[in-house]
mmCIF file of C-alpha atoms in Angstrom:
data_model
loop_
_atom_site.group_PDB
_atom_site.id
_atom_site.type_symbol
_atom_site.label_atom_id
_atom_site.label_comp_id
_atom_site.label_asym_id
_atom_site.label_seq_id
_atom_site.Cartn_x
_atom_site.Cartn_y
_atom_site.Cartn_z
ATOM 1 C CA MET I 658 -238.370 -17.109 -27.393
ATOM 2 C CA SER I 659 -237.948 -17.496 -23.669
ATOM 3 C CA GLU I 660 -234.741 -18.785 -22.153
ATOM 4 C CA ARG I 661 -236.381 -21.999 -21.008
ATOM 5 C CA ALA I 662 -237.745 -22.655 -24.460
ATOM 6 C CA GLU I 663 -234.350 -21.940 -25.998
ATOM 7 C CA THR I 664 -232.627 -24.459 -23.738
ATOM 8 C CA ASP I 665 -235.270 -27.027 -24.465
ATOM 9 C CA ALA I 666 -234.957 -26.359 -28.157
ATOM 10 C CA ALA I 667 -231.207 -26.897 -28.062
ATOM 11 C CA ARG I 668 -231.761 -30.211 -26.275
ATOM 12 C CA GLY I 669 -234.472 -31.250 -28.679
ATOM 13 C CA ILE I 670 -237.119 -31.514 -26.000
ATOM 14 C CA PRO I 671 -240.550 -30.949 -27.505
ATOM 15 C CA LEU I 672 -242.334 -27.871 -26.269
ATOM 16 C CA ALA I 673 -245.514 -28.454 -24.337
ATOM 17 C CA GLY I 674 -248.565 -27.662 -26.396
ATOM 18 C CA ALA I 675 -246.541 -26.946 -29.517
ATOM 19 C CA SER I 676 -249.518 -27.254 -31.798
ATOM 20 C CA LYS I 677 -252.027 -25.537 -29.543
ATOM 21 C CA SER I 678 -251.202 -21.862 -30.054
ATOM 22 C CA ALA I 679 -249.672 -19.912 -32.910
ATOM 23 C CA ASP I 680 -246.805 -18.939 -30.613
ATOM 24 C CA GLY I 681 -246.133 -22.561 -29.758
ATOM 25 C CA ARG I 682 -246.185 -23.497 -33.412
ATOM 26 C CA ARG I 683 -243.704 -20.763 -34.237
ATOM 27 C CA GLN I 684 -241.428 -21.943 -31.435
ATOM 28 C CA CYS I 685 -241.631 -25.500 -32.697
ATOM 29 C CA TRP I 686 -240.618 -24.415 -36.195
ATOM 30 C CA ALA I 687 -237.834 -22.189 -34.822
ATOM 31 C CA GLN I 688 -236.576 -25.147 -32.773
ATOM 32 C CA MET I 689 -236.345 -27.244 -35.926
ATOM 33 C CA ARG I 690 -234.524 -24.484 -37.784
ATOM 34 C CA MET I 691 -232.038 -24.110 -34.918
ATOM 35 C CA ALA I 692 -231.415 -27.833 -34.828
ATOM 36 C CA LEU I 693 -230.740 -27.873 -38.580
ATOM 37 C CA ALA I 694 -228.343 -24.932 -38.234
ATOM 38 C CA ALA I 695 -226.512 -26.854 -35.502
ATOM 39 C CA ASP I 696 -226.326 -29.892 -37.823
ATOM 40 C CA ARG I 697 -224.776 -27.817 -40.582
ATOM 41 C CA ALA I 698 -222.366 -26.248 -38.071
ATOM 42 C CA HIS I 699 -221.236 -29.725 -36.998
ATOM 43 C CA TRP I 700 -220.654 -30.752 -40.631
ATOM 44 C CA HIS I 701 -218.692 -27.559 -41.136
ATOM 45 C CA ARG I 702 -216.595 -28.163 -37.992
ATOM 46 C CA ARG I 703 -215.692 -31.600 -39.309
ATOM 47 C CA GLY I 704 -214.104 -29.963 -42.334
ATOM 48 C CA HIS I 705 -216.540 -31.046 -45.022
ATOM 49 C CA GLY I 706 -217.976 -28.669 -47.527
ATOM 50 C CA SER I 707 -221.582 -27.710 -47.917
ATOM 51 C CA ALA I 708 -223.623 -30.150 -45.881
ATOM 52 C CA ARG I 709 -226.615 -29.757 -48.174
ATOM 53 C CA LEU I 710 -224.857 -31.715 -50.913
ATOM 54 C CA TYR I 711 -224.518 -34.851 -48.820
ATOM 55 C CA ARG I 712 -227.096 -37.538 -48.401
ATOM 56 C CA GLY I 713 -226.402 -37.791 -44.695
ATOM 57 C CA TYR I 714 -227.595 -34.239 -44.236
ATOM 58 C CA HIS I 715 -230.630 -35.027 -46.381
ATOM 59 C CA ALA I 716 -231.440 -37.824 -43.943
ATOM 60 C CA VAL I 717 -231.200 -35.465 -40.951
ATOM 61 C CA TRP I 718 -233.199 -32.771 -42.762
ATOM 62 C CA LEU I 719 -235.980 -35.199 -43.666
ATOM 63 C CA TYR I 720 -235.974 -36.521 -40.119
ATOM 64 C CA ARG I 721 -236.382 -32.987 -38.724
ATOM 65 C CA LEU I 722 -239.307 -32.282 -41.040
ATOM 66 C CA SER I 723 -240.825 -35.608 -40.104
ATOM 67 C CA ARG I 724 -240.313 -34.807 -36.427
ATOM 68 C CA TYR I 725 -241.957 -31.424 -36.851
ATOM 69 C CA SER I 726 -244.966 -33.050 -38.491
ATOM 70 C CA HIS I 727 -245.061 -35.597 -35.696
ATOM 71 C CA GLU I 728 -245.126 -32.852 -33.052
ATOM 72 C CA ARG I 729 -247.814 -30.980 -34.881
ATOM 73 C CA GLY I 730 -249.881 -34.131 -34.995
ATOM 74 C CA TRP I 731 -249.744 -34.605 -38.774
ATOM 75 C CA ARG I 732 -249.262 -38.324 -38.558
ATOM 76 C CA MET I 733 -249.646 -39.079 -42.259
ATOM 77 C CA ALA I 734 -247.128 -36.382 -43.232
ATOM 78 C CA ALA I 735 -244.651 -37.650 -40.626
ATOM 79 C CA TRP I 736 -245.019 -41.189 -41.910
ATOM 80 C CA LEU I 737 -244.624 -40.124 -45.544
ATOM 81 C CA LEU I 738 -241.487 -38.119 -44.739
ATOM 82 C CA TRP I 739 -240.085 -41.099 -42.879
ATOM 83 C CA LEU I 740 -240.829 -43.256 -45.917
ATOM 84 C CA VAL I 741 -239.150 -40.771 -48.267
ATOM 85 C CA ASN I 742 -236.172 -40.711 -45.935
ATOM 86 C CA GLY I 743 -235.871 -44.462 -46.120
ATOM 87 C CA TRP I 744 -236.170 -44.486 -49.880
ATOM 88 C CA TRP I 745 -233.791 -41.607 -50.604
ATOM 89 C CA THR I 746 -231.096 -42.122 -47.980
ATOM 90 C CA GLY I 747 -231.593 -45.688 -46.765
ATOM 91 C CA SER I 748 -231.772 -44.638 -43.125
ATOM 92 C CA ASP I 749 -234.514 -45.434 -40.649
ATOM 93 C CA ILE I 750 -234.923 -42.535 -38.222
ATOM 94 C CA PRO I 751 -238.466 -42.715 -36.860
ATOM 95 C CA PRO I 752 -240.082 -39.350 -36.082
ATOM 96 C CA SER I 753 -240.775 -40.514 -32.546
ATOM 97 C CA SER I 754 -237.057 -40.532 -31.725
ATOM 98 C CA ARG I 755 -235.792 -37.319 -30.205
ATOM 99 C CA ILE I 756 -232.500 -35.981 -31.597
ATOM 100 C CA ALA I 757 -231.018 -32.664 -30.472
ATOM 101 C CA GLY I 758 -229.215 -30.343 -32.865
ATOM 102 C CA GLY I 759 -225.786 -31.090 -34.276
ATOM 103 C CA LEU I 760 -226.220 -34.653 -35.514
ATOM 104 C CA PHE I 761 -223.387 -35.713 -37.820
ATOM 105 C CA LEU I 762 -224.398 -38.689 -39.947
ATOM 106 C CA PRO I 763 -222.002 -39.026 -42.875
ATOM 107 C CA TYR I 764 -223.216 -42.405 -44.122
ATOM 108 C CA PRO I 765 -226.975 -42.743 -43.716
ATOM 109 C CA PHE I 766 -227.267 -46.038 -45.605
ATOM 110 C CA GLY I 767 -228.490 -48.552 -43.045
ATOM 111 C CA ALA I 768 -228.460 -46.214 -40.044
ATOM 112 C CA VAL I 769 -231.221 -46.842 -37.525
ATOM 113 C CA ILE I 770 -231.612 -44.177 -34.836
ATOM 114 C CA ALA I 771 -234.466 -44.984 -32.466
ATOM 115 C CA GLY I 772 -234.126 -43.334 -29.055
ATOM 116 C CA ALA I 773 -232.998 -39.993 -27.684
ATOM 117 C CA VAL I 774 -229.716 -38.414 -28.757
ATOM 118 C CA GLY I 775 -228.054 -35.358 -27.216
ATOM 119 C CA ARG I 776 -226.320 -32.469 -28.874
ATOM 120 C CA ASP I 777 -223.430 -32.849 -31.357
ATOM 121 C CA ALA I 778 -223.589 -36.604 -31.699
ATOM 122 C CA ALA I 779 -221.595 -38.283 -34.457
ATOM 123 C CA PHE I 780 -222.734 -41.568 -35.969
ATOM 124 C CA GLY I 781 -220.206 -43.494 -38.032
ATOM 125 C CA VAL I 782 -220.854 -45.969 -40.803
ATOM 126 C CA GLN I 783 -223.708 -48.339 -39.914
ATOM 127 C CA ALA I 784 -223.787 -47.153 -36.308
ATOM 128 C CA SER I 785 -227.262 -47.558 -34.951
ATOM 129 C CA ILE I 786 -229.251 -47.360 -31.740
ATOM 130 C CA GLY I 787 -232.533 -49.035 -30.988
ATOM 131 C CA GLY I 788 -234.439 -51.475 -28.856
ATOM 132 C CA LEU I 789 -234.061 -55.158 -28.170
ATOM 133 C CA LEU I 790 -236.428 -57.791 -29.418
ATOM 134 C CA LYS I 791 -238.338 -58.007 -26.200
ATOM 135 C CA GLU I 792 -241.187 -56.372 -24.394
ATOM 136 C CA PRO I 793 -240.000 -52.881 -23.369
ATOM 137 C CA ASP I 794 -239.920 -52.834 -19.578
ATOM 138 C CA GLN I 795 -238.685 -49.344 -18.799
ATOM 139 C CA ASP I 796 -238.545 -45.873 -20.265
ATOM 140 C CA ILE I 797 -235.561 -43.766 -19.247
ATOM 141 C CA GLY I 798 -236.385 -40.857 -21.508
ATOM 142 C CA GLY I 799 -235.684 -42.192 -24.951
ATOM 143 C CA GLY I 800 -238.924 -44.048 -25.369
ATOM 144 C CA PRO I 801 -240.022 -47.469 -24.147
ATOM 145 C CA GLY I 802 -236.997 -49.754 -24.146
ATOM 146 C CA LEU I 803 -234.915 -47.312 -26.174
ATOM 147 C CA PRO I 804 -231.503 -45.818 -25.327
ATOM 148 C CA LEU I 805 -230.746 -42.302 -24.118
ATOM 149 C CA LEU I 806 -227.516 -40.777 -25.431
ATOM 150 C CA GLY I 807 -225.835 -37.749 -23.877
ATOM 151 C CA ASP I 808 -224.152 -34.806 -25.563
ATOM 152 C CA GLY I 809 -221.151 -35.201 -27.821
ATOM 153 C CA VAL I 810 -221.377 -38.989 -28.046
ATOM 154 C CA VAL I 811 -219.320 -40.519 -30.852
ATOM 155 C CA LEU I 812 -220.371 -43.861 -32.293
ATOM 156 C CA GLU I 813 -217.687 -45.258 -34.531
ATOM 157 C CA ALA I 814 -218.343 -47.561 -37.446
ATOM 158 C CA GLY I 815 -220.729 -50.351 -36.630
ATOM 159 C CA ALA I 816 -221.319 -49.460 -32.987
ATOM 160 C CA ILE I 817 -224.746 -50.563 -31.801
ATOM 161 C CA VAL I 818 -226.564 -49.449 -28.645
ATOM 162 C CA LEU I 819 -229.525 -51.636 -27.743
ATOM 163 C CA GLY I 820 -232.109 -51.441 -24.997
ATOM 164 C CA ALA I 821 -232.961 -48.870 -22.340
ATOM 165 C CA VAL I 822 -229.358 -47.789 -21.763
ATOM 166 C CA ARG I 823 -227.847 -44.488 -20.677
ATOM 167 C CA ILE I 824 -224.742 -43.316 -22.556
ATOM 168 C CA GLY I 825 -222.937 -40.471 -20.756
ATOM 169 C CA ASP I 826 -221.743 -37.237 -22.304
ATOM 170 C CA ARG I 827 -218.734 -37.344 -24.619
ATOM 171 C CA ALA I 828 -218.562 -41.140 -24.512
ATOM 172 C CA ARG I 829 -216.834 -42.825 -27.431
ATOM 173 C CA LEU I 830 -218.069 -46.191 -28.600
ATOM 174 C CA GLY I 831 -215.432 -47.955 -30.683
ATOM 175 C CA PRO I 832 -215.979 -49.743 -33.973
ATOM 176 C CA ARG I 833 -218.272 -52.781 -33.983
ATOM 177 C CA THR I 834 -219.101 -52.591 -30.301
ATOM 178 C CA THR I 835 -222.475 -53.752 -29.034
ATOM 179 C CA ILE I 836 -223.566 -51.784 -25.980
ATOM 180 C CA LEU I 837 -226.168 -53.384 -23.733
ATOM 181 C CA LYS I 838 -225.227 -51.635 -20.445
ATOM 182 C CA ASP I 839 -224.775 -48.049 -19.282
ATOM 183 C CA VAL I 840 -221.631 -46.157 -20.294
ATOM 184 C CA GLU I 841 -220.132 -43.515 -17.999
ATOM 185 C CA PRO I 842 -219.554 -39.968 -19.263
ATOM 186 C CA GLY I 843 -216.277 -39.608 -21.130
ATOM 187 C CA GLU I 844 -215.726 -43.366 -21.283
ATOM 188 C CA THR I 845 -214.288 -45.088 -24.335
ATOM 189 C CA VAL I 846 -215.492 -48.568 -25.247
ATOM 190 C CA MET I 847 -213.390 -50.706 -27.554
ATOM 191 C CA PRO I 848 -214.304 -54.010 -29.159
ATOM 192 C CA GLN I 849 -212.986 -57.388 -28.108
ATOM 193 C CA PRO I 850 -209.558 -58.082 -29.646
ATOM 194 C CA TRP I 851 -209.287 -60.946 -32.075
ATOM 195 C CA ARG I 852 -207.076 -63.969 -31.642
ATOM 196 C CA ALA I 853 -205.629 -66.338 -34.181
ATOM 197 C CA LEU I 854 -207.336 -69.621 -34.771
ATOM 198 C CA PRO I 855 -204.891 -72.205 -33.343
ATOM 199 C CA GLY I 856 -203.149 -74.482 -35.755
ATOM 200 C CA ARG I 857 -203.748 -72.310 -38.783
ATOM 201 C CA GLY I 858 -201.299 -70.055 -40.529
ATOM 202 C CA ALA I 859 -197.955 -68.616 -39.605
ATOM 203 C CA ALA I 860 -198.988 -66.863 -36.440
ATOM 204 C CA ALA I 861 -200.566 -69.845 -34.748
ATOM 205 C CA MET T 606 -197.490 -58.915 -51.272
ATOM 206 C CA THR T 607 -196.167 -60.115 -54.534
ATOM 207 C CA GLY T 608 -199.284 -59.370 -56.532
ATOM 208 C CA ALA T 609 -199.424 -55.830 -55.230
ATOM 209 C CA VAL T 610 -197.869 -54.422 -58.362
ATOM 210 C CA VAL T 611 -201.232 -52.979 -59.240
ATOM 211 C CA ASN T 612 -201.575 -51.436 -55.806
ATOM 212 C CA THR T 613 -198.332 -49.519 -55.888
ATOM 213 C CA ASP T 614 -199.521 -47.597 -58.906
ATOM 214 C CA PRO T 615 -200.786 -44.413 -57.316
ATOM 215 C CA HIS T 616 -202.857 -43.303 -60.267
ATOM 216 C CA GLY T 617 -204.786 -46.506 -60.715
ATOM 217 C CA PRO T 618 -205.414 -48.086 -64.088
ATOM 218 C CA THR T 619 -204.321 -45.726 -66.771
ATOM 219 C CA GLY T 620 -206.433 -47.014 -69.601
ATOM 220 C CA TYR T 621 -209.220 -49.204 -70.816
ATOM 221 C CA ALA T 622 -206.823 -52.068 -71.480
ATOM 222 C CA GLU T 623 -205.972 -52.241 -67.784
ATOM 223 C CA VAL T 624 -209.647 -52.109 -66.826
ATOM 224 C CA ARG T 625 -210.446 -54.881 -69.294
ATOM 225 C CA ARG T 626 -207.628 -56.994 -67.912
ATOM 226 C CA LEU T 627 -208.897 -56.529 -64.346
ATOM 227 C CA LEU T 628 -212.501 -57.178 -65.341
ATOM 228 C CA SER T 629 -211.661 -60.336 -67.254
ATOM 229 C CA ALA T 630 -209.753 -61.553 -64.188
ATOM 230 C CA ASP T 631 -212.815 -60.776 -62.032
ATOM 231 C CA PHE T 632 -215.062 -62.577 -64.501
ATOM 232 C CA ALA T 633 -212.787 -65.594 -64.492
ATOM 233 C CA ARG T 634 -212.852 -65.568 -60.710
ATOM 234 C CA VAL T 635 -216.640 -65.403 -60.583
ATOM 235 C CA LEU T 636 -216.913 -68.212 -63.127
ATOM 236 C CA ARG T 637 -214.429 -70.299 -61.164
ATOM 237 C CA GLN T 638 -216.359 -69.768 -57.944
ATOM 238 C CA THR T 639 -219.791 -70.469 -59.360
ATOM 239 C CA THR T 640 -219.141 -73.291 -61.796
ATOM 240 C CA GLY T 641 -216.183 -74.861 -60.048
ATOM 241 C CA GLY T 642 -214.128 -74.799 -63.243
ATOM 242 C CA LYS T 643 -216.542 -77.030 -65.110
ATOM 243 C CA PRO T 644 -217.126 -76.105 -68.749
ATOM 244 C CA THR T 645 -220.341 -74.198 -69.250
ATOM 245 C CA SER T 646 -222.281 -72.980 -72.215
ATOM 246 C CA ARG T 647 -221.702 -69.556 -73.695
ATOM 247 C CA LEU T 648 -225.147 -68.330 -72.652
ATOM 248 C CA ARG T 649 -224.609 -69.461 -69.096
ATOM 249 C CA ARG T 650 -221.236 -67.733 -69.002
ATOM 250 C CA LEU T 651 -222.876 -64.598 -70.329
ATOM 251 C CA MET T 652 -225.504 -64.865 -67.602
ATOM 252 C CA HIS T 653 -222.781 -64.507 -64.994
ATOM 253 C CA LEU T 654 -222.300 -60.912 -66.088
ATOM 254 C CA THR T 655 -225.561 -60.089 -64.345
ATOM 255 C CA LEU T 656 -224.500 -61.534 -61.006
ATOM 256 C CA PRO T 657 -224.098 -58.955 -58.230
ATOM 257 C CA ALA T 658 -220.448 -59.952 -57.876
ATOM 258 C CA MET T 659 -219.796 -58.890 -61.483
ATOM 259 C CA GLN T 660 -221.888 -55.742 -61.105
ATOM 260 C CA VAL T 661 -219.829 -54.631 -58.132
ATOM 261 C CA ALA T 662 -216.618 -55.375 -60.011
ATOM 262 C CA ILE T 663 -217.728 -53.491 -63.128
ATOM 263 C CA PHE T 664 -218.897 -50.452 -61.192
ATOM 264 C CA HIS T 665 -215.759 -50.347 -59.096
ATOM 265 C CA ARG T 666 -213.380 -50.688 -62.048
ATOM 266 C CA VAL T 667 -215.161 -47.897 -63.918
ATOM 267 C CA ALA T 668 -215.227 -45.672 -60.837
ATOM 268 C CA HIS T 669 -211.550 -46.392 -60.192
ATOM 269 C CA LEU T 670 -210.685 -45.471 -63.760
ATOM 270 C CA LEU T 671 -212.535 -42.178 -63.418
ATOM 271 C CA HIS T 672 -210.917 -41.543 -60.044
ATOM 272 C CA GLY T 673 -207.486 -42.216 -61.513
ATOM 273 C CA HIS T 674 -208.154 -39.698 -64.248
ATOM 274 C CA GLY T 675 -209.028 -37.093 -61.645
ATOM 275 C CA TRP T 676 -212.780 -37.169 -62.291
ATOM 276 C CA ARG T 677 -213.487 -37.664 -58.627
ATOM 277 C CA ARG T 678 -217.068 -36.391 -58.611
ATOM 278 C CA CYS T 679 -218.025 -38.662 -61.530
ATOM 279 C CA ALA T 680 -216.322 -41.558 -59.762
ATOM 280 C CA ALA T 681 -218.310 -40.780 -56.623
ATOM 281 C CA ALA T 682 -221.502 -40.725 -58.675
ATOM 282 C CA VAL T 683 -220.731 -44.162 -60.133
ATOM 283 C CA SER T 684 -219.915 -45.435 -56.647
ATOM 284 C CA ASN T 685 -223.204 -44.034 -55.381
ATOM 285 C CA LEU T 686 -225.107 -45.717 -58.203
ATOM 286 C CA SER T 687 -223.380 -48.964 -57.304
ATOM 287 C CA LEU T 688 -224.452 -48.450 -53.705
ATOM 288 C CA ARG T 689 -228.054 -47.970 -54.738
ATOM 289 C CA LEU T 690 -228.100 -50.932 -57.105
ATOM 290 C CA THR T 691 -225.995 -53.509 -55.310
ATOM 291 C CA GLY T 692 -225.654 -52.303 -51.718
ATOM 292 C CA ALA T 693 -221.863 -52.241 -51.680
ATOM 293 C CA SER T 694 -220.070 -48.934 -51.344
ATOM 294 C CA LEU T 695 -216.454 -49.214 -52.463
ATOM 295 C CA HIS T 696 -214.375 -46.057 -52.384
ATOM 296 C CA PRO T 697 -213.524 -45.319 -56.020
ATOM 297 C CA GLY T 698 -209.905 -44.595 -55.137
ATOM 298 C CA SER T 699 -209.283 -47.972 -53.526
ATOM 299 C CA PRO T 700 -206.862 -50.041 -55.623
ATOM 300 C CA ILE T 701 -208.062 -53.651 -55.724
ATOM 301 C CA GLY T 702 -206.097 -56.249 -57.614
ATOM 302 C CA PRO T 703 -207.560 -58.635 -60.205
ATOM 303 C CA GLY T 704 -209.938 -61.346 -59.066
ATOM 304 C CA LEU T 705 -212.259 -59.375 -56.830
ATOM 305 C CA PHE T 706 -215.126 -61.551 -55.642
ATOM 306 C CA VAL T 707 -218.076 -60.082 -53.745
ATOM 307 C CA PRO T 708 -220.715 -62.819 -53.648
ATOM 308 C CA HIS T 709 -223.293 -60.905 -51.601
ATOM 309 C CA PRO T 710 -222.628 -57.179 -51.724
ATOM 310 C CA ALA T 711 -225.155 -56.070 -49.107
ATOM 311 C CA ARG T 712 -223.927 -53.557 -46.525
ATOM 312 C CA ILE T 713 -220.295 -53.621 -47.632
ATOM 313 C CA VAL T 714 -218.245 -50.483 -47.018
ATOM 314 C CA PHE T 715 -214.729 -50.700 -48.405
ATOM 315 C CA CYS T 716 -212.009 -48.066 -48.513
ATOM 316 C CA GLY T 717 -208.576 -49.664 -48.664
ATOM 317 C CA SER T 718 -206.085 -51.281 -50.968
ATOM 318 C CA ALA T 719 -206.058 -54.987 -51.715
ATOM 319 C CA GLY T 720 -204.012 -57.494 -53.666
ATOM 320 C CA ILE T 721 -205.242 -60.185 -56.002
ATOM 321 C CA ASP T 722 -208.247 -62.419 -55.307
ATOM 322 C CA LEU T 723 -209.923 -60.403 -52.581
ATOM 323 C CA VAL T 724 -213.125 -61.862 -51.146
ATOM 324 C CA LEU T 725 -215.559 -59.559 -49.377
ATOM 325 C CA LEU T 726 -218.479 -61.156 -47.568
ATOM 326 C CA PRO T 727 -221.623 -59.247 -46.607
ATOM 327 C CA GLY T 728 -221.540 -56.521 -44.003
ATOM 328 C CA THR T 729 -217.806 -55.929 -43.995
ATOM 329 C CA LEU T 730 -216.410 -52.537 -42.978
ATOM 330 C CA VAL T 731 -212.915 -51.862 -44.264
ATOM 331 C CA GLY T 732 -211.634 -48.320 -44.013
ATOM 332 C CA PRO T 733 -209.866 -45.706 -41.939
ATOM 333 C CA ARG T 734 -211.198 -44.872 -38.483
ATOM 334 C CA ASP T 735 -212.783 -41.626 -39.635
ATOM 335 C CA TRP T 736 -215.239 -41.621 -42.486
ATOM 336 C CA VAL T 737 -214.101 -40.507 -45.944
ATOM 337 C CA PHE T 738 -216.600 -39.574 -48.614
ATOM 338 C CA PRO T 739 -216.344 -41.278 -52.001
ATOM 339 C CA GLY T 740 -215.637 -37.915 -53.598
ATOM 340 C CA ALA T 741 -212.632 -37.335 -51.341
ATOM 341 C CA PRO T 742 -209.131 -38.418 -52.375
ATOM 342 C CA PHE T 743 -207.965 -41.830 -51.253
ATOM 343 C CA PRO T 744 -206.818 -41.539 -47.599
ATOM 344 C CA ALA T 745 -203.284 -42.423 -46.533
ATOM 345 C CA ASP T 746 -204.395 -44.263 -43.388
ATOM 346 C CA ALA T 747 -206.561 -46.800 -45.183
ATOM 347 C CA PRO T 748 -206.035 -50.523 -44.493
ATOM 348 C CA ARG T 749 -203.832 -52.522 -46.845
ATOM 349 C CA LEU T 750 -204.947 -56.067 -47.536
ATOM 350 C CA GLY T 751 -202.584 -58.613 -49.044
ATOM 351 C CA ASP T 752 -203.227 -61.203 -51.702
ATOM 352 C CA ASN T 753 -205.974 -63.800 -51.242
ATOM 353 C CA ALA T 754 -207.424 -61.952 -48.273
ATOM 354 C CA VAL T 755 -210.878 -62.970 -47.111
ATOM 355 C CA VAL T 756 -212.887 -60.538 -45.025
ATOM 356 C CA GLY T 757 -215.669 -62.432 -43.282
ATOM 357 C CA ALA T 758 -219.246 -61.471 -42.739
ATOM 358 C CA HIS T 759 -219.845 -58.470 -40.494
ATOM 359 C CA ALA T 760 -216.118 -58.035 -39.865
ATOM 360 C CA ALA T 761 -214.392 -54.682 -39.553
ATOM 361 C CA VAL T 762 -210.835 -53.681 -40.432
ATOM 362 C CA GLN T 763 -210.314 -50.129 -39.264
ATOM 363 C CA GLY T 764 -207.376 -47.767 -39.412
ATOM 364 C CA ALA T 765 -203.925 -47.971 -40.989
ATOM 365 C CA VAL T 766 -203.705 -51.747 -40.679
ATOM 366 C CA THR T 767 -201.793 -54.232 -42.797
ATOM 367 C CA VAL T 768 -203.441 -57.591 -43.382
ATOM 368 C CA GLY T 769 -200.932 -60.131 -44.651
ATOM 369 C CA ALA T 770 -201.293 -62.343 -47.684
ATOM 370 C CA GLY T 771 -203.734 -65.198 -47.310
ATOM 371 C CA ALA T 772 -205.145 -63.941 -44.035
ATOM 372 C CA THR T 773 -208.777 -64.568 -43.191
ATOM 373 C CA ILE T 774 -210.690 -62.119 -41.054
ATOM 374 C CA GLY T 775 -213.306 -64.153 -39.249
ATOM 375 C CA ILE T 776 -216.969 -63.480 -38.715
ATOM 376 C CA GLY T 777 -217.628 -60.360 -36.675
ATOM 377 C CA VAL T 778 -213.958 -59.673 -35.960
ATOM 378 C CA CYS T 779 -212.975 -56.055 -35.472
ATOM 379 C CA SER T 780 -209.310 -55.707 -36.333
ATOM 380 C CA LEU T 781 -207.539 -52.527 -35.264
ATOM 381 C CA ARG T 782 -204.003 -53.956 -35.440
ATOM 382 C CA ASP T 783 -201.963 -55.769 -38.064
ATOM 383 C CA VAL T 784 -202.881 -59.304 -39.046
ATOM 384 C CA PRO T 785 -199.915 -61.548 -39.992
ATOM 385 C CA ALA T 786 -199.954 -63.446 -43.250
ATOM 386 C CA GLY T 787 -201.926 -66.669 -43.313
ATOM 387 C CA THR T 788 -203.696 -66.067 -40.012
ATOM 388 C CA VAL T 789 -207.304 -67.007 -39.456
ATOM 389 C CA THR T 790 -208.671 -64.570 -36.901
ATOM 390 C CA MET T 791 -211.646 -65.090 -34.664
ATOM 391 C CA VAL T 792 -213.236 -63.659 -31.570
ATOM 392 C CA ALA T 793 -214.275 -65.655 -28.549
ATOM 393 C CA GLN T 794 -217.980 -66.129 -28.718
ATOM 394 C CA ARG T 795 -219.137 -65.538 -25.190
ATOM 395 C CA GLN T 796 -222.746 -66.526 -25.237
ATOM 396 C CA ILE T 797 -225.025 -66.819 -22.292
ATOM 397 C CA ARG T 798 -227.482 -69.578 -22.882
ATOM 398 C CA SER T 799 -230.411 -70.401 -20.755
ATOM 399 C CA ARG T 800 -233.438 -72.585 -21.055
ATOM 400 C CA SER T 801 -236.431 -71.037 -22.686
ATOM 401 C CA ASP T 802 -238.778 -72.021 -19.863
ATOM 402 C CA VAL T 803 -238.311 -68.722 -18.055
ATOM 403 C CA PRO T 804 -241.575 -67.237 -16.764
ATOM 404 C CA GLU T 805 -243.417 -64.569 -18.689
ATOM 405 C CA GLY T 806 -241.699 -61.191 -18.524
ATOM 406 C CA GLY T 807 -238.219 -62.637 -18.331
ATOM 407 C CA ASP T 808 -235.647 -61.702 -20.932
ATOM 408 C CA ALA T 809 -235.987 -63.951 -23.920
ATOM 409 C CA VAL T 810 -232.556 -63.069 -25.245
#
């Protein structure tokens, strides 16, 4: 594998003409295998045991197979794998979304990942990315109207990124935040603090 | 937290008698909520056992019993089954006092300790900041909810937070700090409203 292809594979960028030649097909498969190895490495770094036992890894594994089928042009297989993923793990990761290696998804139940995600991303409980309910007006690389996440982005529990939005590298999106605008690299977003309802309770 | 006697027990319920006591309290709570204390027929009372609120309670009490006995993998399996059947994922190690009421268990993720008469509304996230698997031991930095706590729809209580007795976490509130007893929390709803007669192509948000 050439150096260019290796870099692209690590970033999850599909190889041009992956299904045209036998060499391209082999590279496409090798890219998927590398991405899965990076996923397992991320699970291992987080201090959990064998990733293969967890349903979150099953979700990522099924997504990668579905993605491979999508790149090869096997649309029915990609759709079936996506369906199996939804039934078995409860997550909705369409094969058209582009996710680089090292995705950590501990709780796949209810996770929706539509868009492009960089390397070593971590999605907390019910964290999801996707588009808004409107006509997609721009495509910044994640698909029409879908977000583009950098490397090492951490989405804590319930964080939601919506629309064609760029999230910088190593950004941290706090619990239950809704991101509709760009986030700088290394930035941390925290949710709005609560306040007590006046006239009720001891703290009012 | 006066009713937190159950919570201080680190090993959970030690026997079937304790589980039966907790479950009968849950059943009484569900009956009280649904019938308003009016007398009902035996068949109708029996029907309440099939409500999702009772299913969640039964699954969690069984899983908690297994977890207390050290059968953590079996407890995780029961918790997983509960997740598949009801949609609520309660960590099997979380000590919840009698009178648990989960009317609509969809999308609930709970890992914390609670006193008596806890109410969980749909979409609540209660747990430490980092994710713990149901098979893992109960974390030390889990939230502690007092008696009569109500966690509203789509609310989140994250980290080592103490929620006082009788506190209500409002809709969509994310609480990362302590909530005093009896407080009703809320977030300012900043909404941008505009007329819908924008031209075609404008944001219809």
